[in-house]
Amino acid sequence: MDTLSGDLVRLRPLKDEDLEYLASLKNDNRTQATGRRLPPRLTATILRERHEKTLKSPMKGLWSIETKGGELVGTVDYHEYLPRLGAMLGIVTGTEHWGKGYGREALELVIRFLFEERGLQVVNLWTTSWNVRMVGLARKLGFKIAVREREGRWLGGTIYDGLFLDMIREEYYASRDLKDMMKAVI
Amino acid sequence: MDSLSGSLVKLRPLRDEDFEFLAGLRNDMRTQGWNQRLPPCYTPKMVKDRVEKNYAKPNQGVWGIETKDGRLVGYINYEEAPPRLGATIGVITCVESWGKGHAREAMELILRFLFEERGLQVASLWTLSDRVRMIGLAEKLGFKVSARLRENAIVGGKVCDTIVMDMIREEYRLKHSKMAGT
């Protein structure tokens, strides 16, 4: 693997001129980015400070997702909550880019990086039951629902479940028909 | 020695317009630049900050490697620890310039500088057992493997070793006879 690049998108470092668009994604309640920890009033400045901190951590990765034509789509990130064991993923793409396979390929690239280059045992992500697109994508990628946090989220006046999905190393290699070379050494 | 300049490349100070290219090298997992300490999402600003910090210290050096026709192909750096005794060298070149002797000449220029101008006793470098090109180059230059940290790194889904290589002053002197006796 040379760089994190696929057929549809490539993952590249963040640029200052991305921040305005990325802040707007965070402020869009329909996207994955809405973490409900802050009201939707994030600014480019808040994001820049947050990203600079993130990029200094050896256990965190954060990329802009860009189409092969150079259009910014969103971001994908991970955090190794237990170094070299498990990582939690995050992804957000603009609604105008949905349904084109960008999010799927971006996640596939990061997952491959985490299993192949970081040697992790498990990757996981949080989403909500209203976000059926994200749940469907995660399932297609091989994730399984591990935790259902019942009635722990809400959107547009309705109560939903929080969902925690994960995929373990063995499932990744089996579903992609790949050989786990690390296992071969042990 | 006039400047850090050879027949293929010269070493020159880094400029603001270089950092985009250098960040790209750090993010390319085939190069030496990807050191696994940080994931490949280096921004040009991160490289710039690091280089500026590096420039402020008397015991570190960093240069761009430029071909004679003015193309930047990578960069090379060293850090003396302990000062005036030993240094660790780092070198990265872009994949397109591999096999053309650019890194080899850049390393030769730095080694000559460290042994002859800084008067060091030992020069060393770290790499991975997977980086066969780097190990081959270092051996050609006179480095020997001095430590092998077994199975402590992962590259391309495979476990590999971290390799420490070094060359002491006497070995350098025997290989490069122009240097005056120690």
CSV table of C-alpha atoms in Angstrom, one decimal:
chain,number,residue,atom,x,y,z
A,1,MET,CA,0.0,0.0,0.0
A,2,ASP,CA,1.5,3.3,-1.1
A,3,THR,CA,-0.9,6.0,-0.1
A,4,LEU,CA,-4.6,5.9,1.0
A,5,SER,CA,-6.1,6.1,-2.4
A,6,GLY,CA,-8.8,4.0,-4.1
A,7,ASP,CA,-10.8,4.0,-7.3
A,8,LEU,CA,-13.2,6.8,-6.4
A,9,VAL,CA,-11.6,8.8,-3.6
A,10,ARG,CA,-8.3,9.5,-2.0
A,11,LEU,CA,-7.6,10.4,1.6
A,12,ARG,CA,-5.4,13.4,1.9
A,13,PRO,CA,-4.2,15.7,4.8
A,14,LEU,CA,-6.6,18.5,5.8
A,15,LYS,CA,-6.2,22.0,4.3
A,16,ASP,CA,-7.2,25.3,5.8
A,17,GLU,CA,-9.6,25.9,3.0
A,18,ASP,CA,-11.5,22.7,3.8
A,19,LEU,CA,-12.6,24.0,7.2
A,20,GLU,CA,-15.5,26.1,6.2
A,21,TYR,CA,-17.2,23.2,4.4
A,22,LEU,CA,-16.3,20.7,7.2
A,23,ALA,CA,-17.9,23.0,9.8
A,24,SER,CA,-21.0,23.1,7.7
A,25,LEU,CA,-21.1,19.3,7.7
A,26,LYS,CA,-20.8,19.3,11.5
A,27,ASN,CA,-23.7,21.7,11.7
A,28,ASP,CA,-25.9,19.6,9.5
A,29,ASN,CA,-28.2,17.4,11.6
A,30,ARG,CA,-28.6,14.8,8.8
A,31,THR,CA,-24.9,13.8,8.8
A,32,GLN,CA,-23.0,11.5,11.1
A,33,ALA,CA,-21.1,14.4,12.5
A,34,THR,CA,-23.8,15.6,14.7
A,35,GLY,CA,-22.5,14.3,18.0
A,36,ARG,CA,-24.9,16.3,20.1
A,37,ARG,CA,-22.1,17.3,22.4
A,38,LEU,CA,-22.1,20.8,21.0
A,39,PRO,CA,-25.0,22.6,19.4
A,40,PRO,CA,-24.7,23.1,15.6
A,41,ARG,CA,-22.7,26.3,15.8
A,42,LEU,CA,-19.2,25.0,15.1
A,43,THR,CA,-16.9,27.4,13.3
A,44,ALA,CA,-14.0,26.8,11.1
A,45,THR,CA,-11.8,28.2,13.9
A,46,ILE,CA,-13.1,25.7,16.4
A,47,LEU,CA,-12.5,22.9,13.9
A,48,ARG,CA,-8.9,24.0,13.1
A,49,GLU,CA,-7.9,24.0,16.7
A,50,ARG,CA,-9.5,20.6,17.2
A,51,HIS,CA,-7.8,19.1,14.1
A,52,GLU,CA,-4.4,20.5,15.0
A,53,LYS,CA,-4.6,18.7,18.4
A,54,THR,CA,-5.8,15.5,16.7
A,55,LEU,CA,-3.0,15.4,14.2
A,56,LYS,CA,-0.4,15.6,16.9
A,57,SER,CA,-1.6,12.4,18.5
A,58,PRO,CA,0.1,9.2,17.4
A,59,MET,CA,-3.1,7.3,18.1
A,60,LYS,CA,-5.4,9.4,15.9
A,61,GLY,CA,-5.7,9.7,12.2
A,62,LEU,CA,-7.8,12.3,10.3
A,63,TRP,CA,-8.1,12.8,6.6
A,64,SER,CA,-10.2,14.8,4.1
A,65,ILE,CA,-12.0,12.6,1.6
A,66,GLU,CA,-11.5,13.9,-1.9
A,67,THR,CA,-12.9,12.6,-5.2
A,68,LYS,CA,-10.5,11.7,-7.9
A,69,GLY,CA,-11.6,15.0,-9.5
A,70,GLY,CA,-10.4,16.9,-6.5
A,71,GLU,CA,-13.8,17.7,-4.9
A,72,LEU,CA,-14.0,17.7,-1.1
A,73,VAL,CA,-16.5,15.2,0.2
A,74,GLY,CA,-16.0,15.0,3.9
A,75,THR,CA,-13.7,13.5,6.5
A,76,VAL,CA,-12.8,10.1,7.9
A,77,ASP,CA,-10.9,9.6,11.2
A,78,TYR,CA,-10.0,7.0,13.8
A,79,HIS,CA,-8.8,6.9,17.4
A,80,GLU,CA,-6.9,4.0,18.8
A,81,TYR,CA,-8.5,4.0,22.3
A,82,LEU,CA,-6.2,1.0,23.1
A,83,PRO,CA,-3.0,1.5,21.1
A,84,ARG,CA,-2.4,-1.3,18.6
A,85,LEU,CA,-5.5,-3.1,19.8
A,86,GLY,CA,-8.7,-1.3,18.9
A,87,ALA,CA,-9.8,1.8,17.1
A,88,MET,CA,-13.0,3.8,16.8
A,89,LEU,CA,-13.9,5.2,13.4
A,90,GLY,CA,-15.7,8.4,12.4
A,91,ILE,CA,-16.9,9.5,9.0
A,92,VAL,CA,-18.9,12.4,7.7
A,93,THR,CA,-19.7,13.2,4.1
A,94,GLY,CA,-21.9,16.0,2.6
A,95,THR,CA,-25.5,14.9,1.8
A,96,GLU,CA,-24.9,16.0,-1.9
A,97,HIS,CA,-22.3,13.2,-2.1
A,98,TRP,CA,-24.4,10.4,-0.6
A,99,GLY,CA,-25.1,7.2,-2.6
A,100,LYS,CA,-21.9,7.4,-4.7
A,101,GLY,CA,-19.8,5.0,-2.8
A,102,TYR,CA,-17.4,7.6,-1.5
A,103,GLY,CA,-18.0,6.9,2.2
A,104,ARG,CA,-17.8,3.2,1.6
A,105,GLU,CA,-14.4,3.4,-0.1
A,106,ALA,CA,-13.0,5.9,2.4
A,107,LEU,CA,-13.9,3.5,5.3
A,108,GLU,CA,-12.5,0.5,3.4
A,109,LEU,CA,-9.2,2.4,3.0
A,110,VAL,CA,-9.0,3.3,6.7
A,111,ILE,CA,-10.0,-0.2,7.8
A,112,ARG,CA,-7.4,-1.8,5.6
A,113,PHE,CA,-4.8,0.7,7.0
A,114,LEU,CA,-5.7,-0.2,10.6
A,115,PHE,CA,-5.6,-4.0,10.1
A,116,GLU,CA,-2.7,-4.2,7.8
A,117,GLU,CA,-0.4,-1.4,8.9
A,118,ARG,CA,-1.4,-0.9,12.5
A,119,GLY,CA,-2.1,-4.6,13.2
A,120,LEU,CA,-5.3,-3.9,15.2
A,121,GLN,CA,-7.6,-6.6,16.5
A,122,VAL,CA,-10.9,-4.7,16.3
A,123,VAL,CA,-12.4,-1.6,14.7
A,124,ASN,CA,-15.8,-0.1,15.7
A,125,LEU,CA,-18.0,2.8,15.3
A,126,TRP,CA,-21.1,4.5,16.9
A,127,THR,CA,-24.2,5.5,15.0
A,128,THR,CA,-27.9,5.8,15.6
A,129,SER,CA,-30.9,3.8,14.5
A,130,TRP,CA,-32.3,6.7,12.5
A,131,ASN,CA,-29.1,6.7,10.4
A,132,VAL,CA,-30.2,3.7,8.3
A,133,ARG,CA,-27.7,4.6,5.5
A,134,MET,CA,-24.8,4.4,8.0
A,135,VAL,CA,-26.0,1.2,9.5
A,136,GLY,CA,-26.5,-0.4,6.0
A,137,LEU,CA,-23.0,0.7,4.9
A,138,ALA,CA,-21.4,-0.6,8.1
A,139,ARG,CA,-23.1,-4.0,7.7
A,140,LYS,CA,-22.0,-4.2,4.0
A,141,LEU,CA,-18.5,-3.6,5.2
A,142,GLY,CA,-18.8,-6.5,7.7
A,143,PHE,CA,-19.6,-4.7,10.9
A,144,LYS,CA,-22.1,-6.3,13.3
A,145,ILE,CA,-24.2,-4.6,15.9
A,146,ALA,CA,-22.6,-5.3,19.3
A,147,VAL,CA,-24.5,-2.9,21.5
A,148,ARG,CA,-27.9,-1.3,21.2
A,149,GLU,CA,-28.3,1.6,23.5
A,150,ARG,CA,-32.1,1.7,23.7
A,151,GLU,CA,-33.8,5.0,23.3
A,152,GLY,CA,-30.6,6.8,24.0
A,153,ARG,CA,-30.8,9.3,21.0
A,154,TRP,CA,-33.3,11.6,19.4
A,155,LEU,CA,-33.7,13.4,16.1
A,156,GLY,CA,-36.5,15.7,14.9
A,157,GLY,CA,-38.6,15.0,18.0
A,158,THR,CA,-38.4,11.2,17.8
A,159,ILE,CA,-36.5,8.8,20.1
A,160,TYR,CA,-34.0,6.4,18.5
A,161,ASP,CA,-31.5,3.8,19.7
A,162,GLY,CA,-27.7,4.4,19.8
A,163,LEU,CA,-25.9,1.6,17.9
A,164,PHE,CA,-22.3,0.4,18.4
A,165,LEU,CA,-21.0,-1.7,15.6
A,166,ASP,CA,-17.8,-3.6,15.4
A,167,MET,CA,-15.7,-5.9,13.2
A,168,ILE,CA,-12.9,-8.1,14.5
A,169,ARG,CA,-9.7,-9.0,12.7
A,170,GLU,CA,-10.7,-12.5,11.7
A,171,GLU,CA,-14.0,-11.3,10.2
A,172,TYR,CA,-12.1,-8.7,8.2
A,173,TYR,CA,-9.7,-11.2,6.6
A,174,ALA,CA,-12.3,-13.9,6.0
A,175,SER,CA,-14.8,-11.5,4.4
A,176,ARG,CA,-12.1,-10.0,2.0
A,177,ASP,CA,-10.6,-13.4,1.3
A,178,LEU,CA,-7.2,-12.1,2.4
A,179,LYS,CA,-4.5,-14.0,4.4
A,180,ASP,CA,-3.6,-12.6,7.7
A,181,MET,CA,0.2,-12.5,7.5
A,182,MET,CA,0.6,-11.5,11.1
A,183,LYS,CA,-1.2,-14.7,12.2
A,184,ALA,CA,1.1,-16.6,9.9
A,185,VAL,CA,4.2,-15.4,11.8
A,186,ILE,CA,2.7,-16.3,15.1
B,1,MET,CA,34.6,21.4,1.3
B,2,ASP,CA,32.8,24.3,-0.3
B,3,SER,CA,29.2,23.3,0.2
B,4,LEU,CA,27.1,20.2,0.5
B,5,SER,CA,27.1,19.6,-3.2
B,6,GLY,CA,28.0,16.5,-5.2
B,7,SER,CA,27.9,15.5,-8.8
B,8,LEU,CA,24.1,14.5,-8.8
B,9,VAL,CA,22.5,16.4,-6.0
B,10,LYS,CA,23.1,19.3,-3.7
B,11,LEU,CA,21.7,19.8,-0.2
B,12,ARG,CA,20.0,23.1,0.3
B,13,PRO,CA,17.9,24.8,3.0
B,14,LEU,CA,14.2,24.1,2.9
B,15,ARG,CA,11.8,26.7,1.6
B,16,ASP,CA,8.1,27.3,2.3
B,17,GLU,CA,7.0,25.9,-1.1
B,18,ASP,CA,8.7,22.6,-0.3
B,19,PHE,CA,6.4,21.5,2.5
B,20,GLU,CA,3.6,20.3,0.3
B,21,PHE,CA,5.9,17.9,-1.4
B,22,LEU,CA,7.6,16.8,1.8
B,23,ALA,CA,4.2,16.1,3.5
B,24,GLY,CA,3.4,13.9,0.5
B,25,LEU,CA,6.6,11.9,1.1
B,26,ARG,CA,5.7,11.4,4.7
B,27,ASN,CA,2.3,10.2,3.7
B,28,ASP,CA,3.7,7.7,1.2
B,29,MET,CA,4.0,4.4,3.0
B,30,ARG,CA,6.6,3.1,0.6
B,31,THR,CA,9.2,5.7,1.8
B,32,GLN,CA,11.4,5.9,4.8
B,33,GLY,CA,9.4,9.0,5.8
B,34,TRP,CA,6.5,7.0,7.1
B,35,ASN,CA,7.9,6.2,10.5
B,36,GLN,CA,4.7,4.7,12.0
B,37,ARG,CA,4.8,7.2,14.9
B,38,LEU,CA,2.1,9.2,13.3
B,39,PRO,CA,-0.4,8.0,10.7
B,40,PRO,CA,-0.1,9.2,7.1
B,41,CYS,CA,-2.1,12.3,7.4
B,42,TYR,CA,0.8,14.8,7.8
B,43,THR,CA,-0.1,18.3,6.7
B,44,PRO,CA,2.4,20.7,5.1
B,45,LYS,CA,2.1,22.9,8.3
B,46,MET,CA,3.1,20.0,10.5
B,47,VAL,CA,6.3,19.4,8.5
B,48,LYS,CA,7.0,23.2,8.5
B,49,ASP,CA,6.6,23.4,12.3
B,50,ARG,CA,8.9,20.5,12.8
B,51,VAL,CA,11.6,21.9,10.5
B,52,GLU,CA,11.5,25.3,12.1
B,53,LYS,CA,11.9,23.7,15.5
B,54,ASN,CA,14.8,21.7,14.1
B,55,TYR,CA,16.5,24.8,12.7
B,56,ALA,CA,16.5,26.4,16.1
B,57,LYS,CA,18.7,23.7,17.5
B,58,PRO,CA,22.5,23.6,17.1
B,59,ASN,CA,22.8,19.9,17.1
B,60,GLN,CA,20.3,19.2,14.3
B,61,GLY,CA,20.5,19.7,10.6
B,62,VAL,CA,17.9,19.3,7.8
B,63,TRP,CA,18.3,20.0,4.0
B,64,GLY,CA,16.3,19.5,0.9
B,65,ILE,CA,17.9,17.1,-1.6
B,66,GLU,CA,17.8,18.8,-5.0
B,67,THR,CA,19.0,17.4,-8.3
B,68,LYS,CA,21.4,19.4,-10.4
B,69,ASP,CA,18.5,20.5,-12.6
B,70,GLY,CA,16.7,22.0,-9.6
B,71,ARG,CA,14.1,19.4,-8.7
B,72,LEU,CA,13.4,18.6,-5.1
B,73,VAL,CA,13.5,14.8,-4.6
B,74,GLY,CA,13.5,14.4,-0.8
B,75,TYR,CA,15.2,15.5,2.3
B,76,ILE,CA,17.9,14.5,4.7
B,77,ASN,CA,18.5,15.3,8.3
B,78,TYR,CA,20.6,14.4,11.3
B,79,GLU,CA,20.4,14.8,15.1
B,80,GLU,CA,23.5,14.7,17.2
B,81,ALA,CA,23.0,12.8,20.4
B,82,PRO,CA,25.2,13.1,22.3
B,83,PRO,CA,26.4,16.4,20.7
B,84,ARG,CA,29.8,16.2,18.9
B,85,LEU,CA,29.9,12.4,19.4
B,86,GLY,CA,27.2,10.6,17.6
B,87,ALA,CA,24.4,11.4,15.2
B,88,THR,CA,21.3,9.7,13.8
B,89,ILE,CA,20.6,10.3,10.1
B,90,GLY,CA,17.3,10.3,8.4
B,91,VAL,CA,16.7,10.3,4.6
B,92,ILE,CA,13.6,10.3,2.4
B,93,THR,CA,13.4,10.4,-1.3
B,94,CYS,CA,10.4,10.2,-3.6
B,95,VAL,CA,9.7,6.8,-5.2
B,96,GLU,CA,10.3,8.3,-8.7
B,97,SER,CA,13.9,9.1,-7.9
B,98,TRP,CA,14.8,5.7,-6.5
B,99,GLY,CA,17.6,3.9,-8.1
B,100,LYS,CA,19.3,7.0,-9.4
B,101,GLY,CA,21.9,7.4,-6.7
B,102,HIS,CA,20.3,10.6,-5.3
B,103,ALA,CA,19.9,9.3,-1.7
B,104,ARG,CA,23.3,7.6,-1.8
B,105,GLU,CA,25.1,10.9,-2.7
B,106,ALA,CA,23.1,12.8,-0.2
B,107,MET,CA,24.1,10.3,2.5
B,108,GLU,CA,27.8,10.6,1.4
B,109,LEU,CA,27.6,14.4,1.7
B,110,ILE,CA,26.1,14.2,5.2
B,111,LEU,CA,28.6,11.5,6.4
B,112,ARG,CA,31.5,13.6,5.1
B,113,PHE,CA,30.1,16.6,6.9
B,114,LEU,CA,29.5,14.8,10.2
B,115,PHE,CA,32.8,13.0,10.3
B,116,GLU,CA,35.1,15.7,8.8
B,117,GLU,CA,33.4,19.0,9.9
B,118,ARG,CA,31.6,17.9,13.1
B,119,GLY,CA,34.3,15.4,14.1
B,120,LEU,CA,31.8,12.8,15.2
B,121,GLN,CA,32.7,9.3,16.4
B,122,VAL,CA,29.7,7.4,15.1
B,123,ALA,CA,26.8,7.9,12.7
B,124,SER,CA,23.7,5.7,12.9
B,125,LEU,CA,20.3,5.2,11.3
B,126,TRP,CA,17.1,3.4,12.0
B,127,THR,CA,15.1,1.4,9.5
B,128,LEU,CA,12.9,-1.6,9.1
B,129,SER,CA,13.8,-5.1,7.9
B,130,ASP,CA,11.2,-4.6,5.2
B,131,ARG,CA,13.1,-1.6,3.7
B,132,VAL,CA,15.6,-3.7,1.8
B,133,ARG,CA,16.6,-0.8,-0.5
B,134,MET,CA,17.6,1.3,2.5
B,135,ILE,CA,19.5,-1.5,4.2
B,136,GLY,CA,21.4,-2.2,0.9
B,137,LEU,CA,22.3,1.4,0.5
B,138,ALA,CA,23.5,1.7,4.1
B,139,GLU,CA,25.6,-1.4,3.7
B,140,LYS,CA,27.2,0.0,0.5
B,141,LEU,CA,28.0,3.2,2.4
B,142,GLY,CA,29.7,1.1,5.1
B,143,PHE,CA,27.0,0.8,7.8
B,144,LYS,CA,26.6,-2.4,9.8
B,145,VAL,CA,23.6,-3.7,11.6
B,146,SER,CA,24.2,-3.1,15.2
B,147,ALA,CA,20.8,-3.9,16.7
B,148,ARG,CA,17.7,-5.7,15.6
B,149,LEU,CA,14.5,-5.1,17.6
B,150,ARG,CA,12.7,-8.2,16.6
B,151,GLU,CA,9.1,-8.2,15.4
B,152,ASN,CA,8.2,-4.8,16.7
B,153,ALA,CA,6.8,-3.2,13.6
B,154,ILE,CA,4.2,-4.0,11.0
B,155,VAL,CA,4.4,-3.1,7.3
B,156,GLY,CA,1.9,-4.2,4.7
B,157,GLY,CA,0.2,-6.6,7.0
B,158,LYS,CA,3.5,-8.4,7.9
B,159,VAL,CA,5.5,-8.3,11.1
B,160,CYS,CA,9.0,-7.1,10.6
B,161,ASP,CA,12.1,-6.1,12.7
B,162,THR,CA,13.4,-2.6,13.4
B,163,ILE,CA,17.0,-2.4,12.4
B,164,VAL,CA,19.6,-0.1,13.8
B,165,MET,CA,22.7,0.4,11.7
B,166,ASP,CA,25.9,2.4,12.4
B,167,MET,CA,29.3,3.3,11.2
B,168,ILE,CA,32.1,4.3,13.4
B,169,ARG,CA,34.8,6.9,12.6
B,170,GLU,CA,37.5,4.4,11.9
B,171,GLU,CA,35.4,2.5,9.5
B,172,TYR,CA,34.6,5.7,7.7
B,173,ARG,CA,38.2,6.6,7.5
B,174,LEU,CA,39.3,3.3,6.0
B,175,LYS,CA,36.5,3.5,3.4
B,176,HIS,CA,37.0,7.1,2.5
B,177,SER,CA,40.8,7.4,2.6
B,178,LYS,CA,40.8,11.1,1.9
B,179,MET,CA,40.0,11.8,5.6
B,180,ALA,CA,43.0,12.7,7.7
B,181,GLY,CA,43.9,10.3,10.6
B,182,THR,CA,41.8,10.7,13.7
